[in-house]
Amino acid sequence: AAACARSGQRVLHVDSRNYYGGNWASFSFSGLLSWIKENQEKSDVSDECEDWRKLILENEEVLSLNKKDKTIEHVEAFCFGDQDSAKDVEEAGALPKLPVFGASGAEGVAQDPDKECPPLESAVARAESCEPEKAASVDPASTAEGNDTEVNCENESSHSLSSGESAPDLGKAEAAPSEVSAQEPKKIMYSQIVREGRRFNIDLVSKLLYSRGLLIDLLIKSNVSRYAEFKNATRILAFREGKVEQVPCSRADVFNSRQLTMVEKRMLMKFLTFCLDYEQHPDEFQGRNSTFAQFLRTRKLTPSLQHFILHSIAMVSETDCSTLEGLQATRKFLQCLGRYGNTPFLFPLYGQGEIPQCFCRMCAVFGGIYCLRHSVQCLVVDKESGRCKAVIDHFGQRISANYFIVEDSYLSESVCRNVCYRQISRAVLITDQSVLKTDSEQQVSILTVPPVDLGQPAVCVIELCSSTMTCMKDTYLVHLTCPSTKTAREDLEPVVQKLFHLNTETGKELEKPRVLWAVYFNMRDSSGIDRNSYSSLPSNVYVCSGPDSALGNDCAVKQAETIFQEMFPTEEFCPPPPNPEDIIYDEDEIASEESGLSNSPETKPEPSPEESSSRGSTPITTICDCLISLA
């Protein structure tokens, strides 16, 4: 949508959900509880306008769209923290709940009856706001204003500064001891999580940005990077022999490491140097019908070095990755080192949900229009040409356009009957400690846990601290992701049990972090599906996939550019915006702008969608959930 608007097209984005971002969204804690209940209930959505079929002409046919979102399954939420009464606790700074048009307006969360947290539903009913507030970007200034409403709360934990340093503790933590030892984490109550719910920005999809990846290049090229702030991932971790270790990846880390012997340091540096220019030595890897793991064994590397390279640097499968793919992944990792820090990765402050919002802002700047809670009944297809002519929304309005971009979840079962989807297993945990304690509490860590059995997928773990603006002070937000083989809980709970404590024991010091709250769910992975797999799809309708299971964002960037080039092959994809100082205004334009300012915005009539689509440049209708409206 941003690229289309930037190239001069007129874009209308409609979204049936009552929050921004679809499966790329970020939620406050109360917003996530509402999302959980909504996906557990899966209530039927009735047609708002029953006579919309009268708008279909004789030479037209209807391509119906889904009314339910079926991309999320097997949602299970558990409260492991101290279940103190949260009946009268309200979320600090929350706005009053507004009526939601055409939505269930779900409040609270239904949990597994065996593991249910008693005060959960009553807490959410009071806590949640009309929408997940933090799906939209919040700058430090606005966050500071929000603090004014929280001064009288018993727990005055402040948000962390964007510079990465935690704000000073105000010393009034509810139900915590007055003096807490350095070794023992603060006791976090469930009521504190509810009260500080707006401190959380919980992503449905967990990703990092490679510092030399396609998304970073696009953010810089289009100047969209000015809408966001980023924090460098500080640690690459490995899980070996039941312990979490830090992996040396840069040259300085390797030589300063105490984990490696001098011989191992030389072996590692020699192999990494080879990976940077492996194409200059084709005889060393070509013609080998072997996996990358087998190739590493031939390089006479020690088992610990093989583990570090395979699972923490290349981050590839031990059984399915070829030698060439492993070398390419290792080189990509090494090339990204040093651009913004000692690791290859960046994380956007306030969560991954900020990234689509940044491009939405660019779209809005160039005239794009966004509508939430606005569902679409069907696509109107011309029988003779086979092209889509319009959409009909839930008001019974017919909106015409020349191109239509549809998110995969909107397509009906008849269109997708030949499509074979993959699934992603996801878990989100709120914990009280880091998986690897260090002198600094403000660490952003990535950890790959290898599979227990060969053929099973490895689990990617991303741990976020409070300075990323994704969780409250004295807690950590942990994301677990892997391709699905079973339900999310069955795939990920064994890894959670290895890394964390799931009980509420507080009598003794625990070596592992304690899980306070957790949610598991499966998400559809519709990436990599060939267009020909969809049945009876009009030629001017383009399908956008949801998030994939990869760590980076290259798939989404490539897909967006491919769709744009198919629609407008002569246009540049997301070119840099013009410098305001270089724009030359004609006298007629200046006069028309001045006359426009004299009109009252309250009395100025708004053009209808039909009027808008009948003049100016080519209209584009996007019916998807991966774009975010401007706040």
XYZ file of C-alpha atoms in Angstrom:
631
model
C 0.000 0.000 0.000
C 2.841 2.399 0.815
C 4.574 1.717 -2.503
C 1.325 2.201 -4.453
C 0.494 5.464 -2.691
C 4.066 6.693 -3.156
C 3.843 6.052 -6.905
C 0.736 8.229 -7.172
C -2.014 5.612 -6.918
C -5.035 6.067 -4.663
C -5.217 3.352 -2.003
C -8.141 2.238 0.151
C -7.327 -0.322 2.846
C -10.237 -2.044 4.579
C -9.822 -4.349 7.566
C -12.598 -6.397 9.144
C -10.815 -6.584 12.503
C -11.145 -3.949 15.191
C -7.379 -3.658 15.675
C -4.454 -2.840 13.451
C -2.022 -5.238 11.848
C -3.745 -8.625 11.659
C -1.265 -11.385 12.472
C 1.571 -8.824 12.493
C -0.038 -6.848 15.324
C 1.260 -5.966 18.775
C -1.029 -5.905 21.819
C -1.040 -4.528 25.312
C -1.627 -7.225 27.940
C -5.358 -6.563 28.173
C -5.597 -6.352 24.393
C -3.934 -9.748 24.091
C -6.433 -11.249 26.554
C -9.264 -9.957 24.373
C -7.574 -11.411 21.289
C -7.236 -14.777 23.057
C -10.908 -14.966 23.950
C -11.977 -13.844 20.488
C -9.953 -16.658 18.904
C -11.166 -19.218 21.424
C -14.818 -18.400 20.827
C -14.739 -17.984 17.009
C -18.258 -16.546 16.974
C -20.244 -16.462 13.742
C -20.405 -13.187 11.837
C -23.764 -12.459 10.217
C -24.264 -10.338 7.126
C -24.909 -6.714 8.023
C -26.699 -6.069 4.737
C -28.792 -8.916 3.351
C -29.789 -7.244 0.068
C -26.261 -6.609 -1.238
C -26.842 -9.160 -4.017
C -29.095 -6.627 -5.727
C -25.952 -4.738 -6.678
C -24.709 -7.627 -8.846
C -25.417 -7.157 -12.579
C -26.356 -9.896 -15.038
C -22.885 -10.079 -16.600
C -21.202 -10.315 -13.203
C -20.559 -13.086 -10.717
C -19.661 -13.152 -7.058
C -16.486 -14.456 -5.427
C -17.420 -14.748 -1.751
C -14.908 -14.010 0.993
C -14.406 -15.573 4.407
C -16.270 -14.070 7.344
C -14.129 -15.884 9.943
C -10.418 -15.713 10.545
C -9.142 -19.304 10.555
C -5.435 -18.510 10.714
C -5.182 -18.927 14.525
C -5.833 -22.271 16.234
C -5.243 -24.142 19.515
C -5.042 -21.018 21.702
C -4.232 -21.889 25.336
C -3.392 -19.370 28.070
C -2.071 -20.116 31.572
C -1.330 -18.039 34.650
C 1.618 -19.451 36.639
C 2.302 -16.404 38.799
C 0.888 -15.623 42.226
C -2.848 -15.535 41.689
C -3.625 -12.732 44.087
C -6.998 -11.108 43.759
C -7.119 -8.764 40.771
C -10.843 -8.167 40.977
C -10.642 -4.439 41.558
C -7.449 -3.774 39.616
C -7.710 -1.433 36.654
C -5.161 -0.992 33.907
C -3.327 2.278 34.468
C -4.051 4.857 31.780
C -6.651 2.732 29.961
C -9.358 4.506 27.999
C -13.027 3.623 28.503
C -14.203 0.828 26.233
C -16.076 2.020 23.158
C -18.741 0.002 21.332
C -17.271 -2.136 18.567
C -19.259 -2.224 15.331
C -19.656 -5.716 13.886
C -17.253 -7.283 16.374
C -17.754 -9.508 19.338
C -16.220 -7.000 21.718
C -14.787 -9.871 23.694
C -13.710 -9.169 27.215
C -11.590 -11.385 29.367
C -10.063 -14.716 28.426
C -11.320 -18.255 28.714
C -8.591 -20.516 29.953
C -8.059 -24.224 30.368
C -10.298 -25.160 33.329
C -7.527 -27.247 34.859
C -5.095 -24.350 34.829
C -7.451 -21.425 35.065
C -6.439 -18.255 36.866
C -9.514 -17.270 38.933
C -9.190 -13.474 38.850
C -8.403 -13.306 35.149
C -11.812 -12.560 33.634
C -12.828 -9.979 36.207
C -9.479 -8.259 35.846
C -9.685 -8.044 32.089
C -13.248 -6.773 32.087
C -12.028 -3.694 33.920
C -8.586 -3.497 32.375
C -8.930 -3.714 28.632
C -9.277 -0.647 26.440
C -11.296 -0.228 23.242
C -8.381 -1.354 21.080
C -4.859 -2.604 21.705
C -3.375 0.802 22.320
C 0.225 -0.075 21.700
C -0.320 -1.546 18.263
C 0.177 2.042 17.281
C 3.527 3.707 17.832
C 4.059 5.644 21.018
C 6.964 7.977 21.376
C 8.782 8.525 24.679
C 7.035 11.856 25.172
C 3.552 10.380 24.980
C 4.637 7.536 27.244
C 5.829 10.082 29.761
C 2.421 11.754 29.663
C 0.827 8.406 30.432
C 2.915 8.181 33.581
C 1.010 11.122 35.058
C -2.066 8.950 35.373
C -0.137 6.254 37.240
C 1.511 8.258 39.981
C -1.013 7.254 42.627
C -0.776 3.515 41.907
C 0.772 1.369 44.598
C 3.235 -0.013 42.065
C 5.019 2.841 40.300
C 7.324 0.927 38.024
C 8.529 3.271 35.292
C 9.052 2.396 31.670
C 12.580 2.004 30.391
C 14.184 4.723 28.340
C 14.763 4.270 24.629
C 18.501 4.657 25.190
C 18.528 1.194 26.746
C 18.973 2.232 30.390
C 16.253 1.300 32.818
C 14.469 4.052 34.653
C 15.179 4.320 38.400
C 13.007 2.200 40.677
C 10.648 4.363 42.702
C 10.641 1.824 45.506
C 6.926 1.128 45.860
C 6.464 -2.348 44.419
C 3.235 -3.884 45.638
C 3.494 -7.077 47.694
C 7.285 -7.119 47.324
C 9.775 -7.117 50.208
C 11.203 -3.743 51.155
C 14.711 -5.057 50.594
C 15.338 -7.538 47.836
C 18.671 -9.286 47.594
C 20.678 -9.026 44.403
C 20.331 -12.749 43.783
C 16.581 -12.998 44.299
C 14.181 -11.529 41.719
C 11.295 -9.362 42.783
C 8.040 -11.147 43.431
C 5.700 -10.126 40.624
C 1.990 -10.368 41.356
C -0.643 -10.962 38.690
C -2.364 -7.731 39.683
C 0.842 -5.851 38.810
C 0.840 -7.327 35.311
C -2.802 -6.288 34.843
C -2.190 -2.802 36.232
C 0.923 -2.283 34.115
C -0.677 -3.891 31.057
C 0.013 -0.878 28.864
C 3.740 -1.388 29.421
C 3.482 -4.579 27.391
C 3.682 -4.688 23.597
C 3.249 -8.350 22.772
C 3.823 -9.359 19.151
C 1.833 -12.146 17.533
C 4.826 -12.861 15.300
C 8.393 -12.837 16.600
C 11.128 -11.623 14.254
C 14.396 -9.709 14.214
C 15.836 -7.461 11.528
C 19.132 -8.452 9.905
C 21.238 -5.281 9.846
C 21.997 -5.826 6.143
C 18.703 -7.500 5.282
C 16.157 -6.449 2.692
C 13.891 -4.751 5.226
C 16.619 -2.532 6.668
C 17.689 -1.547 3.146
C 14.076 -0.710 2.289
C 13.558 1.306 5.484
C 16.647 3.368 4.684
C 15.922 3.752 0.974
C 12.317 4.901 1.478
C 13.204 7.031 4.532
C 10.546 5.150 6.510
C 13.165 4.460 9.194
C 12.515 7.937 10.618
C 9.192 6.657 11.992
C 10.779 4.022 14.251
C 13.550 3.446 16.772
C 15.603 0.296 17.102
C 17.639 -1.509 19.711
C 20.560 -3.793 18.934
C 20.231 -7.450 19.944
C 22.993 -7.766 22.514
C 23.559 -11.525 22.844
C 23.590 -14.686 20.757
C 23.019 -17.661 23.054
C 23.302 -21.431 22.659
C 21.704 -24.301 24.572
C 24.171 -27.170 24.986
C 24.338 -30.003 27.502
C 21.405 -28.556 29.447
C 23.006 -25.126 29.896
C 22.607 -21.726 28.254
C 25.881 -20.213 27.030
C 26.809 -17.021 25.229
C 28.189 -17.528 21.730
C 31.201 -15.484 20.570
C 30.446 -14.328 17.037
C 32.492 -11.200 16.303
C 36.284 -11.195 16.118
C 36.535 -9.371 19.450
C 34.109 -11.805 21.104
C 36.087 -14.795 19.870
C 39.406 -13.586 21.244
C 37.877 -12.430 24.542
C 35.923 -15.644 25.078
C 36.791 -17.821 28.071
C 34.693 -20.703 26.764
C 37.080 -21.520 23.902
C 40.652 -22.704 24.039
C 43.314 -20.976 21.959
C 43.196 -23.828 19.455
C 39.403 -23.526 19.138
C 39.656 -19.764 18.636
C 42.054 -20.239 15.722
C 39.907 -22.994 14.223
C 36.753 -20.870 14.501
C 38.319 -17.746 12.975
C 39.791 -19.794 10.121
C 36.404 -21.339 9.298
C 34.503 -18.039 9.530
C 37.062 -16.403 7.229
C 36.512 -19.242 4.751
C 32.716 -18.731 4.902
C 33.043 -15.056 3.959
C 34.653 -15.920 0.623
C 33.631 -19.561 0.162
C 32.768 -18.881 -3.490
C 36.483 -18.410 -4.174
C 37.097 -22.019 -3.083
C 34.430 -24.073 -4.927
C 36.490 -27.249 -4.785
C 36.056 -27.371 -1.002
C 32.248 -27.613 -1.017
C 30.966 -28.316 -4.535
C 30.139 -31.847 -5.515
C 29.459 -32.830 -1.928
C 26.084 -34.503 -1.514
C 26.042 -33.832 2.214
C 24.295 -31.735 4.798
C 25.909 -28.684 6.374
C 26.278 -30.612 9.640
C 28.240 -33.334 7.845
C 30.363 -30.700 6.113
C 31.262 -29.170 9.484
C 32.551 -32.530 10.686
C 34.936 -32.706 7.734
C 36.432 -29.345 8.737
C 37.851 -30.935 11.896
C 35.928 -28.601 14.191
C 35.334 -29.557 17.813
C 31.771 -30.582 18.824
C 31.222 -27.291 20.661
C 32.271 -25.250 17.602
C 30.050 -27.337 15.344
C 27.125 -26.705 17.702
C 27.765 -22.934 17.826
C 28.054 -22.610 14.039
C 25.107 -24.847 13.182
C 22.552 -23.617 15.724
C 23.633 -20.092 16.734
C 25.393 -18.610 13.691
C 23.947 -20.305 10.597
C 20.729 -21.189 12.519
C 19.840 -23.996 10.125
C 18.470 -27.513 10.397
C 20.870 -30.309 11.241
C 19.245 -32.754 8.823
C 17.629 -30.730 6.006
C 20.159 -27.974 5.255
C 22.597 -28.520 2.388
C 26.235 -27.452 2.532
C 25.679 -24.505 0.174
C 22.626 -23.269 2.126
C 24.595 -23.482 5.375
C 27.508 -21.508 3.927
C 25.137 -18.855 2.600
C 23.419 -18.521 6.000
C 26.767 -18.270 7.794
C 28.021 -15.602 5.402
C 24.799 -13.608 5.785
C 25.255 -13.674 9.565
C 28.882 -12.546 9.321
C 28.182 -9.774 6.806
C 25.581 -8.270 9.142
C 28.027 -8.073 12.052
C 29.373 -4.666 12.999
C 26.949 -2.465 11.081
C 24.989 -1.414 14.164
C 26.614 -3.467 16.928
C 28.322 -6.712 17.835
C 25.399 -8.849 16.664
C 23.675 -8.941 13.261
C 20.209 -8.126 14.570
C 18.039 -5.115 15.397
C 14.711 -5.049 17.207
C 12.178 -2.188 16.856
C 11.212 -0.457 20.085
C 7.577 -1.121 21.038
C 7.599 -4.387 19.089
C 7.570 -5.831 15.607
C 4.106 -4.331 15.079
C 5.778 -0.947 14.573
C 7.198 -1.985 11.196
C 3.925 -2.247 9.216
C 2.751 0.901 10.959
C 5.758 2.778 9.621
C 4.806 1.908 6.048
C 1.190 2.769 6.788
C 2.308 6.250 7.767
C 4.131 6.587 4.480
C 0.981 5.465 2.669
C -1.170 7.936 4.606
C 1.246 10.790 3.894
C 0.698 10.165 0.181
C -3.098 9.931 0.467
C -3.872 6.340 1.470
C -7.142 5.736 3.367
C -7.560 3.084 6.090
C -10.819 1.692 7.500
C -11.030 -0.627 10.530
C -14.085 -2.749 11.459
C -15.009 -2.664 7.783
C -15.640 -6.140 6.409
C -16.105 -7.039 2.753
C -18.827 -9.408 1.564
C -17.461 -10.405 -1.826
C -15.473 -9.593 -4.929
C -17.486 -8.691 -8.034
C -16.041 -10.383 -11.142
C -16.891 -9.596 -14.758
C -17.870 -12.836 -16.540
C -16.494 -11.823 -19.944
C -13.056 -10.477 -18.978
C -12.596 -12.527 -15.801
C -11.323 -9.428 -14.016
C -12.496 -8.155 -10.647
C -14.450 -4.909 -10.964
C -15.442 -4.034 -7.408
C -16.035 -5.155 -3.838
C -19.221 -4.965 -1.803
C -18.773 -4.111 1.868
C -20.959 -4.930 4.873
C -22.893 -1.670 4.407
C -23.981 -2.797 0.959
C -21.742 -0.251 -0.747
C -20.125 -1.121 -4.059
C -16.534 0.127 -4.253
C -14.851 -0.015 -7.649
C -11.109 -0.301 -8.285
C -8.657 -1.577 -10.869
C -6.442 -3.716 -8.644
C -7.226 -5.716 -5.508
C -4.732 -7.053 -2.964
C -6.289 -9.654 -0.666
C -4.786 -11.230 2.442
C -4.847 -15.007 2.180
C -7.153 -15.485 5.194
C -9.982 -13.669 3.358
C -10.137 -16.198 0.521
C -12.913 -18.776 0.750
C -12.410 -22.528 1.022
C -13.518 -23.000 -2.593
C -10.669 -20.772 -3.799
C -8.123 -22.423 -1.476
C -9.207 -26.043 -1.897
C -5.910 -26.995 -3.587
C -3.708 -25.020 -1.181
C -1.659 -26.901 1.411
C -0.838 -24.664 4.364
C 1.950 -25.014 6.890
C 1.574 -23.981 10.523
C 3.752 -22.059 12.967
C 3.851 -22.916 16.667
C 4.083 -19.850 18.889
C 4.396 -19.246 22.615
C 4.697 -15.985 24.532
C 5.897 -15.997 28.140
C 6.178 -13.325 30.809
C 9.068 -14.273 33.125
C 10.777 -12.756 36.151
C 14.435 -13.335 35.154
C 16.662 -13.699 32.116
C 17.600 -17.155 30.847
C 21.253 -16.149 31.338
C 21.992 -13.761 34.205
C 24.673 -11.112 33.697
C 25.661 -7.835 35.311
C 23.285 -5.974 32.989
C 19.566 -6.739 33.138
C 18.847 -4.947 29.862
C 19.685 -7.658 27.341
C 18.020 -8.593 24.074
C 18.913 -12.231 23.446
C 18.324 -14.796 20.736
C 18.653 -18.490 21.511
C 18.204 -21.534 19.281
C 17.282 -24.726 21.118
C 18.203 -27.760 18.971
C 15.631 -30.542 18.630
C 15.811 -33.566 20.894
C 15.026 -35.953 18.016
C 16.466 -35.714 14.517
C 13.948 -34.466 11.984
C 12.181 -32.243 14.498
C 12.463 -28.442 14.101
C 14.708 -26.307 16.277
C 12.991 -23.705 18.468
C 13.930 -20.041 18.148
C 13.733 -18.154 21.464
C 13.855 -14.349 21.594
C 14.044 -12.747 25.033
C 13.190 -9.048 25.355
C 13.950 -6.774 28.295
C 11.980 -3.770 29.509
C 14.161 -1.267 27.612
C 12.640 -2.552 24.364
C 9.312 -1.074 25.565
C 7.649 -4.479 25.292
C 7.258 -5.404 28.981
C 7.086 -3.851 32.430
C 10.105 -3.328 34.656
C 11.526 -6.410 36.416
C 9.994 -8.767 33.830
C 11.070 -10.278 30.522
C 9.001 -11.074 27.447
C 10.013 -14.371 25.820
C 8.892 -15.462 22.339
C 9.222 -19.068 21.152
C 8.714 -20.014 17.508
C 9.089 -23.150 15.385
C 7.410 -24.839 12.415
C 4.503 -26.910 13.695
C 4.461 -30.671 13.949
C 1.643 -30.822 16.546
C -0.209 -28.195 18.551
C 1.844 -25.244 19.774
C 1.738 -26.406 23.359
C 2.921 -29.911 22.443
C 5.739 -28.498 20.298
C 6.991 -25.833 22.692
C 6.178 -26.846 26.263
C 9.135 -29.298 26.465
C 11.497 -26.418 25.603
C 9.775 -24.146 28.117
C 10.278 -26.788 30.816
C 14.002 -27.004 29.998
C 14.557 -23.260 30.302
C 12.024 -22.146 32.924
C 10.171 -23.098 36.106
C 6.437 -23.476 35.653
C 5.483 -23.784 39.331
C 4.987 -21.078 41.940
C 7.608 -22.185 44.457
C 9.199 -19.197 46.169
C 10.745 -20.740 49.264
C 14.183 -21.195 47.747
C 16.274 -19.476 45.151
C 15.609 -20.897 41.703
C 18.331 -21.294 39.109
C 15.861 -21.024 36.242
C 13.566 -18.050 35.560
C 9.962 -18.448 36.673
C 7.117 -18.216 34.158
C 4.423 -15.844 35.385
C 2.036 -16.102 32.432
C 2.042 -17.944 29.101
C 0.007 -18.350 25.933
C 0.389 -20.956 23.168
C -1.173 -20.814 19.706
C -0.741 -22.077 16.151
C -0.599 -19.567 13.311
C -1.087 -20.328 9.623
C 2.000 -19.953 7.420
C 0.706 -19.060 3.947
C 4.068 -17.947 2.547
C 5.594 -19.544 -0.535
C 2.247 -20.579 -2.067
C 2.154 -20.384 -5.848
C -0.567 -18.198 -7.319
C -1.726 -21.075 -9.520
C -2.702 -23.029 -6.389
C -5.697 -20.722 -5.922
C -8.777 -21.648 -7.950
C -10.713 -19.133 -10.089
C -8.668 -16.148 -8.969
C -9.205 -13.059 -11.184
C -6.086 -11.787 -12.941
C -6.129 -8.397 -11.173
C -6.491 -9.889 -7.677
C -3.185 -10.425 -5.849
C -2.770 -12.514 -2.720
C -0.635 -11.444 0.246
C 0.509 -14.100 2.694
C 0.706 -13.791 6.451
C 3.911 -14.088 8.501
C 6.312 -16.953 7.828
C 8.402 -18.914 10.329
C 11.762 -17.417 9.328
C 13.658 -15.141 11.707
C 13.988 -12.282 9.223
C 11.533 -10.348 7.039
C 12.965 -11.025 3.581
C 9.952 -13.076 2.463
C 7.469 -10.242 3.131
C 9.663 -7.635 1.397
C 10.189 -9.813 -1.691
C 6.481 -10.572 -1.939
C 5.470 -6.912 -1.646
C 7.953 -5.879 -4.329
C 6.900 -8.712 -6.642
C 3.199 -7.800 -6.416
C 3.967 -4.114 -6.962
C 6.102 -4.813 -10.042
C 3.365 -7.026 -11.515
C 0.880 -4.160 -11.212
C 3.205 -1.311 -12.175
C 6.282 -2.670 -13.984
C 7.596 0.775 -14.929
C 7.426 2.261 -11.420
C 10.144 2.153 -8.763
C 9.291 0.266 -5.576
C 9.203 2.639 -2.564
C 11.513 5.365 -3.899
C 12.898 7.946 -1.477
C 10.376 10.685 -0.676
C 11.173 14.127 -2.051
C 13.042 16.559 0.121
C 10.549 19.259 1.223
C 13.150 21.922 0.442
C 13.354 20.741 -3.165
C 9.602 20.876 -3.856
C 8.644 23.754 -6.170
C 5.038 24.894 -5.849
C 3.145 26.558 -8.687
C 1.234 29.719 -7.903
C -2.045 27.989 -8.815
C -1.330 25.176 -6.326
C -0.525 27.636 -3.560
C -3.753 29.572 -4.240
C -5.847 26.403 -4.206
C -4.267 25.306 -0.921
C -4.977 28.695 0.661
C -8.602 28.610 -0.480
C -8.904 25.061 0.865
C -7.685 26.198 4.276
C -10.448 28.772 4.481
C -13.123 26.058 4.351
C -14.272 24.622 7.641
C -13.268 20.944 7.890
C -16.550 20.224 9.648
C -18.684 21.441 6.751
C -16.466 20.255 3.899
C -18.211 17.253 2.275
C -16.308 13.973 2.125
C -16.256 12.244 -1.287
C -17.893 8.839 -1.311
C -15.822 5.776 -2.208
C -17.612 5.623 -5.563
C -16.740 9.257 -6.307
C -13.161 8.723 -5.193
C -12.689 5.736 -7.464
C -14.084 7.547 -10.510
C -11.444 10.255 -10.809
C -7.710 10.729 -10.512
C -5.163 7.943 -10.743
C -5.706 4.196 -10.567
C -7.518 3.144 -7.374
C -6.139 0.211 -5.383
C -8.199 -1.661 -2.831
C -6.240 -3.667 -0.294
C -8.273 -6.211 1.629
C -5.693 -7.473 4.055
C -4.514 -7.182 7.623
C -0.796 -6.614 7.264
C -1.030 -2.820 7.039
C -1.627 -0.426 9.903
C -3.731 2.739 9.990
C -2.241 6.055 10.961
C -3.164 6.980 14.508
